[in-house]
mmCIF file of C-alpha atoms and ligand atoms in Angstrom:
data_model
loop_
_atom_site.group_PDB
_atom_site.id
_atom_site.type_symbol
_atom_site.label_atom_id
_atom_site.label_comp_id
_atom_site.label_asym_id
_atom_site.label_seq_id
_atom_site.Cartn_x
_atom_site.Cartn_y
_atom_site.Cartn_z
ATOM 1 C CA MET A 1198 -12.937 -18.243 -21.270
ATOM 2 C CA THR A 1199 -9.283 -18.512 -22.236
ATOM 3 C CA THR A 1200 -6.902 -21.180 -20.939
ATOM 4 C CA SER A 1201 -3.942 -21.146 -18.596
ATOM 5 C CA SER A 1202 -1.587 -21.295 -21.598
ATOM 6 C CA ASN A 1203 -2.132 -17.578 -22.167
ATOM 7 C CA PHE A 1204 0.713 -15.332 -21.163
ATOM 8 C CA TYR A 1205 -1.108 -12.287 -19.861
ATOM 9 C CA THR A 1206 -3.024 -11.505 -16.703
ATOM 10 C CA LEU A 1207 -4.838 -8.338 -15.685
ATOM 11 C CA GLY A 1208 -3.823 -6.665 -12.428
ATOM 12 C CA ILE A 1209 -5.808 -3.865 -10.811
ATOM 13 C CA ASP A 1210 -4.887 -1.498 -8.000
ATOM 14 C CA LEU A 1211 -8.077 -0.021 -6.556
ATOM 15 C CA GLY A 1212 -7.521 2.779 -4.062
ATOM 16 C CA GLY A 1213 -9.679 5.466 -2.489
ATOM 17 C CA THR A 1214 -9.172 7.890 -5.377
ATOM 18 C CA LYS A 1215 -7.738 5.906 -8.287
ATOM 19 C CA ILE A 1216 -7.998 2.758 -10.390
ATOM 20 C CA ASN A 1217 -4.864 1.455 -12.083
ATOM 21 C CA VAL A 1218 -5.467 -1.423 -14.513
ATOM 22 C CA GLY A 1219 -2.481 -3.185 -16.078
ATOM 23 C CA LEU A 1220 -1.814 -6.077 -18.453
ATOM 24 C CA VAL A 1221 1.059 -8.106 -17.002
ATOM 25 C CA ASP A 1222 3.197 -10.764 -18.710
ATOM 26 C CA THR A 1223 4.648 -13.892 -17.085
ATOM 27 C CA LYS A 1224 7.837 -12.057 -16.063
ATOM 28 C CA GLY A 1225 5.834 -9.449 -14.174
ATOM 29 C CA HIS A 1226 6.380 -6.768 -16.818
ATOM 30 C CA LEU A 1227 3.613 -4.263 -17.341
ATOM 31 C CA VAL A 1228 2.676 -4.413 -21.008
ATOM 32 C CA TYR A 1229 0.077 -1.662 -20.825
ATOM 33 C CA THR A 1230 -1.632 0.355 -18.091
ATOM 34 C CA HIS A 1231 -4.745 2.453 -17.870
ATOM 35 C CA TYR A 1232 -5.078 4.897 -14.984
ATOM 36 C CA SER A 1233 -8.264 6.670 -13.922
ATOM 37 C CA LEU A 1234 -9.167 8.913 -11.023
ATOM 38 C CA ILE A 1235 -12.356 8.355 -9.032
ATOM 39 C CA GLN A 1236 -14.218 10.505 -6.546
ATOM 40 C CA PRO A 1237 -13.815 9.579 -2.862
ATOM 41 C CA PHE A 1238 -16.676 7.441 -1.464
ATOM 42 C CA ILE A 1239 -17.958 6.617 -4.923
ATOM 43 C CA GLN A 1240 -20.694 4.016 -5.487
ATOM 44 C CA PRO A 1241 -19.422 0.467 -6.203
ATOM 45 C CA ASN A 1242 -21.326 0.234 -9.512
ATOM 46 C CA ILE A 1243 -19.530 3.265 -10.920
ATOM 47 C CA VAL A 1244 -16.199 1.747 -9.863
ATOM 48 C CA LEU A 1245 -17.147 -1.534 -11.569
ATOM 49 C CA SER A 1246 -17.868 0.337 -14.822
ATOM 50 C CA GLU A 1247 -14.518 2.129 -14.604
ATOM 51 C CA ILE A 1248 -12.718 -1.181 -14.018
ATOM 52 C CA LEU A 1249 -14.448 -2.778 -17.018
ATOM 53 C CA LYS A 1250 -13.561 0.233 -19.160
ATOM 54 C CA GLY A 1251 -9.898 -0.014 -18.081
ATOM 55 C CA ILE A 1252 -9.833 -3.739 -18.874
ATOM 56 C CA ASP A 1253 -11.371 -3.149 -22.315
ATOM 57 C CA ILE A 1254 -8.795 -0.485 -23.120
ATOM 58 C CA CYS A 1255 -5.835 -2.650 -21.977
ATOM 59 C CA LEU A 1256 -6.989 -5.630 -24.062
ATOM 60 C CA SER A 1257 -8.061 -3.729 -27.159
ATOM 61 C CA VAL A 1258 -4.946 -1.522 -27.357
ATOM 62 C CA THR A 1259 -2.585 -4.499 -26.984
ATOM 63 C CA GLY A 1260 -4.735 -6.969 -28.946
ATOM 64 C CA GLN A 1261 -4.082 -9.568 -26.257
ATOM 65 C CA GLU A 1262 -6.242 -11.838 -24.097
ATOM 66 C CA ALA A 1263 -5.920 -12.412 -20.367
ATOM 67 C CA ASP A 1264 -6.376 -15.628 -18.391
ATOM 68 C CA SER A 1265 -7.544 -14.030 -15.120
ATOM 69 C CA VAL A 1266 -7.959 -10.801 -13.176
ATOM 70 C CA GLY A 1267 -6.318 -9.914 -9.856
ATOM 71 C CA ILE A 1268 -7.437 -6.934 -7.796
ATOM 72 C CA GLY A 1269 -5.564 -5.373 -4.900
ATOM 73 C CA ILE A 1270 -7.914 -3.088 -2.993
ATOM 74 C CA ALA A 1271 -7.245 -0.785 -0.043
ATOM 75 C CA ALA A 1272 -9.564 -2.824 2.166
ATOM 76 C CA GLN A 1273 -10.042 -5.858 4.337
ATOM 77 C CA VAL A 1274 -11.226 -8.668 2.093
ATOM 78 C CA ASP A 1275 -12.435 -12.152 3.039
ATOM 79 C CA LEU A 1276 -11.456 -15.390 1.317
ATOM 80 C CA GLU A 1277 -14.580 -15.248 -0.905
ATOM 81 C CA GLY A 1278 -13.510 -11.887 -2.335
ATOM 82 C CA VAL A 1279 -16.080 -9.883 -0.373
ATOM 83 C CA VAL A 1280 -14.828 -6.430 0.630
ATOM 84 C CA GLN A 1281 -15.561 -6.414 4.362
ATOM 85 C CA SER A 1282 -14.448 -2.889 5.050
ATOM 86 C CA SER A 1283 -12.807 -0.167 3.002
ATOM 87 C CA PRO A 1284 -12.651 3.115 4.916
ATOM 88 C CA ASN A 1285 -11.228 4.941 1.886
ATOM 89 C CA LEU A 1286 -13.943 3.813 -0.524
ATOM 90 C CA GLY A 1287 -16.640 3.765 2.148
ATOM 91 C CA TRP A 1288 -17.672 0.182 1.243
ATOM 92 C CA ARG A 1289 -18.807 -2.569 3.601
ATOM 93 C CA ASN A 1290 -19.739 -6.161 2.678
ATOM 94 C CA PHE A 1291 -19.463 -5.641 -1.055
ATOM 95 C CA PRO A 1292 -19.062 -8.890 -3.108
ATOM 96 C CA LEU A 1293 -16.463 -7.502 -5.529
ATOM 97 C CA LYS A 1294 -15.274 -10.879 -6.880
ATOM 98 C CA LYS A 1295 -18.813 -12.104 -7.588
ATOM 99 C CA LYS A 1296 -19.906 -8.840 -9.218
ATOM 100 C CA LEU A 1297 -16.905 -8.754 -11.543
ATOM 101 C CA GLU A 1298 -17.116 -12.433 -12.457
ATOM 102 C CA GLU A 1299 -20.743 -11.809 -13.487
ATOM 103 C CA LYS A 1300 -19.489 -9.209 -15.972
ATOM 104 C CA LEU A 1301 -16.291 -10.910 -17.159
ATOM 105 C CA ASP A 1302 -15.808 -14.406 -18.479
ATOM 106 C CA LEU A 1303 -12.648 -14.735 -16.388
ATOM 107 C CA PRO A 1304 -11.728 -15.873 -12.875
ATOM 108 C CA VAL A 1305 -11.245 -12.914 -10.492
ATOM 109 C CA PHE A 1306 -9.075 -12.872 -7.384
ATOM 110 C CA VAL A 1307 -9.470 -10.080 -4.811
ATOM 111 C CA THR A 1308 -6.980 -9.262 -2.065
ATOM 112 C CA ASN A 1309 -5.661 -6.393 0.033
ATOM 113 C CA ASP A 1310 -3.584 -3.914 -2.011
ATOM 114 C CA VAL A 1311 -0.411 -4.009 0.081
ATOM 115 C CA ARG A 1312 -0.555 -7.791 0.273
ATOM 116 C CA ALA A 1313 -0.657 -7.774 -3.533
ATOM 117 C CA ALA A 1314 2.213 -5.268 -3.591
ATOM 118 C CA THR A 1315 4.207 -7.554 -1.293
ATOM 119 C CA TRP A 1316 3.798 -10.464 -3.698
ATOM 120 C CA GLY A 1317 4.772 -8.187 -6.605
ATOM 121 C CA GLU A 1318 7.954 -7.024 -4.855
ATOM 122 C CA ARG A 1319 8.882 -10.631 -4.149
ATOM 123 C CA TYR A 1320 8.185 -11.707 -7.729
ATOM 124 C CA CYS A 1321 10.167 -9.047 -9.553
ATOM 125 C CA GLY A 1322 10.924 -6.094 -7.247
ATOM 126 C CA SER A 1323 13.149 -5.272 -4.275
ATOM 127 C CA GLY A 1324 12.235 -8.548 -2.575
ATOM 128 C CA LYS A 1325 12.837 -10.805 -5.570
ATOM 129 C CA GLY A 1326 13.146 -14.413 -4.426
ATOM 130 C CA ILE A 1327 13.185 -13.520 -0.705
ATOM 131 C CA ASN A 1328 11.235 -16.024 1.415
ATOM 132 C CA ASP A 1329 11.132 -13.999 4.643
ATOM 133 C CA LEU A 1330 9.996 -10.589 3.565
ATOM 134 C CA VAL A 1331 8.016 -7.696 5.013
ATOM 135 C CA VAL A 1332 6.634 -4.831 2.928
ATOM 136 C CA LEU A 1333 5.409 -1.666 4.608
ATOM 137 C CA PHE A 1334 3.676 0.923 2.434
ATOM 138 C CA VAL A 1335 3.288 4.357 3.991
ATOM 139 C CA GLY A 1336 0.793 6.393 2.004
ATOM 140 C CA THR A 1337 -2.342 8.168 3.181
ATOM 141 C CA GLY A 1338 -2.814 5.044 5.311
ATOM 142 C CA VAL A 1339 -0.218 2.450 6.276
ATOM 143 C CA GLY A 1340 -0.484 -1.120 4.987
ATOM 144 C CA GLY A 1341 1.688 -4.172 5.253
ATOM 145 C CA GLY A 1342 2.387 -7.595 3.874
ATOM 146 C CA VAL A 1343 4.367 -10.463 5.379
ATOM 147 C CA ILE A 1344 5.886 -13.459 3.616
ATOM 148 C CA SER A 1345 7.223 -16.085 5.999
ATOM 149 C CA GLY A 1346 8.966 -19.224 4.750
ATOM 150 C CA GLY A 1347 7.809 -18.328 1.220
ATOM 151 C CA ASN A 1348 4.114 -18.091 2.158
ATOM 152 C CA LEU A 1349 1.968 -15.005 2.455
ATOM 153 C CA LEU A 1350 0.654 -14.494 5.967
ATOM 154 C CA VAL A 1351 -3.151 -14.450 5.688
ATOM 155 C CA GLY A 1352 -4.370 -14.997 9.250
ATOM 156 C CA CYS A 1353 -7.588 -16.483 10.596
ATOM 157 C CA SER A 1354 -10.001 -14.220 8.699
ATOM 158 C CA ASN A 1355 -7.688 -13.227 5.829
ATOM 159 C CA THR A 1356 -6.684 -9.898 7.374
ATOM 160 C CA GLY A 1357 -3.194 -10.726 8.636
ATOM 161 C CA ALA A 1358 -0.340 -8.173 8.475
ATOM 162 C CA GLU A 1359 -2.314 -4.990 9.149
ATOM 163 C CA LEU A 1360 1.000 -3.476 10.177
ATOM 164 C CA GLY A 1361 -0.284 0.098 10.145
ATOM 165 C CA HIS A 1362 -2.441 -0.709 13.133
ATOM 166 C CA ILE A 1363 0.135 -2.088 15.524
ATOM 167 C CA THR A 1364 -0.034 0.007 18.690
ATOM 168 C CA LEU A 1365 2.910 2.345 19.015
ATOM 169 C CA ILE A 1366 1.726 4.349 22.018
ATOM 170 C CA TYR A 1367 -0.934 3.254 24.515
ATOM 171 C CA ASP A 1368 -3.819 5.742 24.508
ATOM 172 C CA GLY A 1369 -1.980 7.805 21.900
ATOM 173 C CA ARG A 1370 -3.313 9.718 18.922
ATOM 174 C CA LYS A 1371 -6.752 8.597 17.711
ATOM 175 C CA CYS A 1372 -6.491 6.356 14.689
ATOM 176 C CA ARG A 1373 -9.030 5.933 11.875
ATOM 177 C CA CYS A 1374 -9.572 2.399 13.187
ATOM 178 C CA PRO A 1375 -11.215 1.783 16.593
ATOM 179 C CA ASN A 1376 -7.822 1.987 18.325
ATOM 180 C CA SER A 1377 -5.625 4.875 19.472
ATOM 181 C CA GLY A 1378 -1.852 5.138 19.182
ATOM 182 C CA CYS A 1379 -1.469 3.056 15.988
ATOM 183 C CA LEU A 1380 1.610 3.429 13.766
ATOM 184 C CA GLU A 1381 -0.691 4.876 11.071
ATOM 185 C CA ALA A 1382 -1.928 7.549 13.483
ATOM 186 C CA TYR A 1383 1.640 8.961 13.533
ATOM 187 C CA VAL A 1384 3.176 8.287 10.119
ATOM 188 C CA GLY A 1385 0.261 7.915 7.672
ATOM 189 C CA GLY A 1386 -0.098 10.864 5.305
ATOM 190 C CA TRP A 1387 -3.302 11.997 7.025
ATOM 191 C CA ALA A 1388 -1.573 11.831 10.427
ATOM 192 C CA ILE A 1389 1.484 13.799 9.260
ATOM 193 C CA ALA A 1390 -0.944 16.461 7.997
ATOM 194 C CA GLU A 1391 -2.757 16.506 11.350
ATOM 195 C CA ARG A 1392 0.483 16.736 13.343
ATOM 196 C CA ALA A 1393 1.726 19.547 11.094
ATOM 197 C CA GLN A 1394 -1.545 21.478 11.440
ATOM 198 C CA GLU A 1395 -1.425 21.138 15.235
ATOM 199 C CA ALA A 1396 2.214 22.294 15.340
ATOM 200 C CA ILE A 1397 1.400 25.352 13.221
ATOM 201 C CA GLN A 1398 -1.608 26.236 15.362
ATOM 202 C CA ALA A 1399 0.502 25.911 18.529
ATOM 203 C CA LYS A 1400 3.382 28.013 17.152
ATOM 204 C CA PRO A 1401 2.219 30.115 14.163
ATOM 205 C CA GLU A 1402 5.604 31.846 13.870
ATOM 206 C CA LYS A 1403 7.370 28.553 13.224
ATOM 207 C CA GLY A 1404 4.713 27.506 10.711
ATOM 208 C CA LYS A 1405 4.962 30.592 8.482
ATOM 209 C CA PHE A 1406 6.846 28.898 5.657
ATOM 210 C CA ILE A 1407 4.603 25.836 5.522
ATOM 211 C CA LEU A 1408 1.573 28.139 5.539
ATOM 212 C CA SER A 1409 3.041 30.126 2.656
ATOM 213 C CA LEU A 1410 2.951 26.908 0.609
ATOM 214 C CA SER A 1411 -0.517 25.754 1.615
ATOM 215 C CA GLY A 1412 -2.402 29.048 1.908
ATOM 216 C CA CYS A 1413 -4.191 28.074 5.117
ATOM 217 C CA VAL A 1414 -3.700 25.597 7.932
ATOM 218 C CA GLU A 1415 -6.541 23.287 6.796
ATOM 219 C CA ASN A 1416 -4.766 22.790 3.445
ATOM 220 C CA VAL A 1417 -1.499 21.568 4.998
ATOM 221 C CA THR A 1418 -0.844 17.992 3.821
ATOM 222 C CA ALA A 1419 2.014 15.522 4.096
ATOM 223 C CA PHE A 1420 3.033 16.714 0.633
ATOM 224 C CA THR A 1421 3.280 20.321 1.887
ATOM 225 C CA VAL A 1422 5.497 19.088 4.714
ATOM 226 C CA SER A 1423 7.744 17.229 2.255
ATOM 227 C CA GLN A 1424 8.027 20.331 0.055
ATOM 228 C CA ALA A 1425 8.935 22.523 3.039
ATOM 229 C CA PHE A 1426 11.384 19.893 4.314
ATOM 230 C CA HIS A 1427 13.263 19.886 1.012
ATOM 231 C CA LYS A 1428 13.470 23.674 1.105
ATOM 232 C CA GLY A 1429 15.147 23.500 4.526
ATOM 233 C CA ASP A 1430 12.244 24.695 6.700
ATOM 234 C CA PHE A 1431 12.942 24.135 10.388
ATOM 235 C CA LEU A 1432 9.442 23.053 11.477
ATOM 236 C CA ALA A 1433 9.156 20.636 8.527
ATOM 237 C CA GLN A 1434 12.531 19.191 9.495
ATOM 238 C CA GLU A 1435 11.310 18.647 13.065
ATOM 239 C CA LEU A 1436 8.127 16.990 11.800
ATOM 240 C CA VAL A 1437 10.008 14.707 9.415
ATOM 241 C CA GLU A 1438 12.586 13.695 12.047
ATOM 242 C CA GLU A 1439 9.767 12.911 14.472
ATOM 243 C CA THR A 1440 8.033 10.884 11.735
ATOM 244 C CA GLY A 1441 11.298 9.003 11.191
ATOM 245 C CA ARG A 1442 11.483 8.105 14.890
ATOM 246 C CA TYR A 1443 7.862 6.895 14.968
ATOM 247 C CA LEU A 1444 8.320 4.894 11.773
ATOM 248 C CA ALA A 1445 11.525 3.346 13.120
ATOM 249 C CA ALA A 1446 9.738 2.374 16.349
ATOM 250 C CA GLY A 1447 7.111 0.546 14.286
ATOM 251 C CA VAL A 1448 9.746 -1.124 12.117
ATOM 252 C CA VAL A 1449 11.628 -2.302 15.241
ATOM 253 C CA SER A 1450 8.473 -4.115 16.457
ATOM 254 C CA ILE A 1451 7.899 -5.587 12.996
ATOM 255 C CA ILE A 1452 11.481 -6.855 12.697
ATOM 256 C CA ASN A 1453 11.383 -8.333 16.202
ATOM 257 C CA ALA A 1454 8.048 -10.040 15.443
ATOM 258 C CA PHE A 1455 8.756 -11.448 11.965
ATOM 259 C CA ASN A 1456 12.560 -11.620 11.662
ATOM 260 C CA PRO A 1457 12.559 -10.829 7.908
ATOM 261 C CA CYS A 1458 15.656 -11.071 5.699
ATOM 262 C CA ARG A 1459 14.452 -7.960 3.947
ATOM 263 C CA LEU A 1460 12.040 -5.154 4.794
ATOM 264 C CA ILE A 1461 10.810 -2.941 1.977
ATOM 265 C CA LEU A 1462 9.471 0.566 2.477
ATOM 266 C CA GLY A 1463 7.263 2.194 -0.133
ATOM 267 C CA GLY A 1464 4.185 4.359 -0.644
ATOM 268 C CA GLY A 1465 3.554 8.038 -1.260
ATOM 269 C CA VAL A 1466 5.078 9.297 2.003
ATOM 270 C CA ILE A 1467 8.321 7.360 1.399
ATOM 271 C CA ASP A 1468 8.412 8.523 -2.249
ATOM 272 C CA GLY A 1469 7.941 12.121 -1.101
ATOM 273 C CA ILE A 1470 10.456 11.904 1.752
ATOM 274 C CA PRO A 1471 12.916 9.099 0.861
ATOM 275 C CA GLU A 1472 15.215 10.426 3.620
ATOM 276 C CA LEU A 1473 12.930 8.545 6.041
ATOM 277 C CA ILE A 1474 14.543 5.268 4.936
ATOM 278 C CA LYS A 1475 17.961 6.273 6.289
ATOM 279 C CA MET A 1476 16.383 7.554 9.519
ATOM 280 C CA VAL A 1477 14.700 4.172 9.959
ATOM 281 C CA LYS A 1478 17.869 2.223 9.139
ATOM 282 C CA ASP A 1479 20.000 4.193 11.635
ATOM 283 C CA ASN A 1480 17.446 3.822 14.412
ATOM 284 C CA VAL A 1481 16.530 0.197 13.842
ATOM 285 C CA GLN A 1482 20.103 -1.062 14.100
ATOM 286 C CA THR A 1483 20.351 0.180 17.682
ATOM 287 C CA HIS A 1484 16.819 -0.629 18.873
ATOM 288 C CA ALA A 1485 15.811 -3.998 17.374
ATOM 289 C CA LEU A 1486 16.940 -7.250 18.951
ATOM 290 C CA ASP A 1487 20.493 -7.944 17.750
ATOM 291 C CA PHE A 1488 19.867 -11.367 16.362
ATOM 292 C CA SER A 1489 16.566 -10.357 14.730
ATOM 293 C CA VAL A 1490 17.989 -7.382 12.812
ATOM 294 C CA LYS A 1491 21.436 -8.773 12.039
ATOM 295 C CA LYS A 1492 20.559 -10.158 8.608
ATOM 296 C CA CYS A 1493 17.751 -7.743 7.772
ATOM 297 C CA GLU A 1494 18.243 -5.378 4.838
ATOM 298 C CA ILE A 1495 15.970 -2.356 4.541
ATOM 299 C CA LEU A 1496 15.299 -1.241 0.962
ATOM 300 C CA LYS A 1497 13.007 1.059 -0.970
ATOM 301 C CA SER A 1498 10.231 -0.461 -3.091
ATOM 302 C CA ALA A 1499 11.407 -1.062 -6.656
ATOM 303 C CA LEU A 1500 7.939 -1.323 -8.196
ATOM 304 C CA GLY A 1501 6.470 1.732 -6.467
ATOM 305 C CA SER A 1502 2.933 2.564 -7.514
ATOM 306 C CA ASN A 1503 2.844 -0.452 -9.884
ATOM 307 C CA ALA A 1504 3.553 -3.016 -7.128
ATOM 308 C CA ALA A 1505 -0.109 -3.855 -6.404
ATOM 309 C CA VAL A 1506 -1.016 -4.090 -10.125
ATOM 310 C CA ILE A 1507 1.835 -6.519 -10.808
ATOM 311 C CA GLY A 1508 1.384 -8.465 -7.558
ATOM 312 C CA SER A 1509 -2.372 -8.939 -7.920
ATOM 313 C CA ALA A 1510 -1.871 -10.176 -11.489
ATOM 314 C CA VAL A 1511 0.799 -12.667 -10.399
ATOM 315 C CA LEU A 1512 -1.358 -13.906 -7.496
ATOM 316 C CA ALA A 1513 -4.356 -14.367 -9.822
ATOM 317 C CA ARG A 1514 -2.249 -16.242 -12.379
ATOM 318 C CA ASP A 1515 -0.855 -18.549 -9.670
ATOM 319 C CA LEU A 1516 -4.399 -19.428 -8.609
ATOM 320 C CA VAL A 1517 -5.481 -20.136 -12.174
ATOM 321 C CA LYS A 1518 -2.433 -22.385 -12.658
ATOM 322 C CA LYS A 1519 -3.318 -24.284 -9.486
ATOM 323 C CA SER A 1520 -6.894 -24.829 -10.666
ATOM 324 C CA PHE A 1521 -5.568 -26.458 -13.851
ATOM 325 C CA GLN A 1522 -3.226 -28.815 -11.979
HETATM 326 ZN ZN1 ZN B 1899 -5.378 1.983 13.729
#
């Protein structure tokens, strides 16, 4: 094992369809990254092999050593690094930290991916140095991270800040969690796709342009909607404006609850339709409590798809430092 005097840490972003491994220096810069795609619902052992391969490549190409490994995974994770539930990977009760530490002679830290991204944004992204910060990533699912008074909100069982599953509408659209009416069930990529498909089925005439891009209604995704929106399609515009109103409603609740100085929006849906940020800003100013929103800036993620890699590396390094103190 190497010592805490090393200057590099490995960060890993493990999602439902991809593994991004990066070597990160003390300033949060990515020195090298290795990206691989995985099949949905893949077996944990295959994922472990892919992670080890990515680590090997990062270290051998750069000729560097790392002092620890941080992993941000799209999942609920307990304090022992056991993946309790990952709907995207299809894993339950998988001891990811233990399994990786058996293979690597390095300490491993496992956390939720958006929580890692939140720490990354605060370390060297759009939330740099901000002690009251909320990060909301809108991708296929919707995840969140909250920093209050400089500390990450973890909660009683380490699953705090599941902001995608705040209830927007009682008895509303069925979510992928046990609840209905969650923010994710309206603005997550899968939900935008569902809403678009329903709108096209209800009014096929209006959906002609979107269908011309996707081929058939089942193939309509949030990406198709963003493409059609940027080509001026009327139905896509309606869908995006509606998404903006739902997202703003969620952000209003989040701002009222946490009173952040800064709220950062990121993720694939925001990258595809950055116009949503202005829609949220305009709406939030008039709907959130005056005193709660007064000092709150809303910005786009600066680190984007690298946020969880950088953040998980920085979190892991912080823990290693603590263990040497
Ligand atoms: Zn939900």
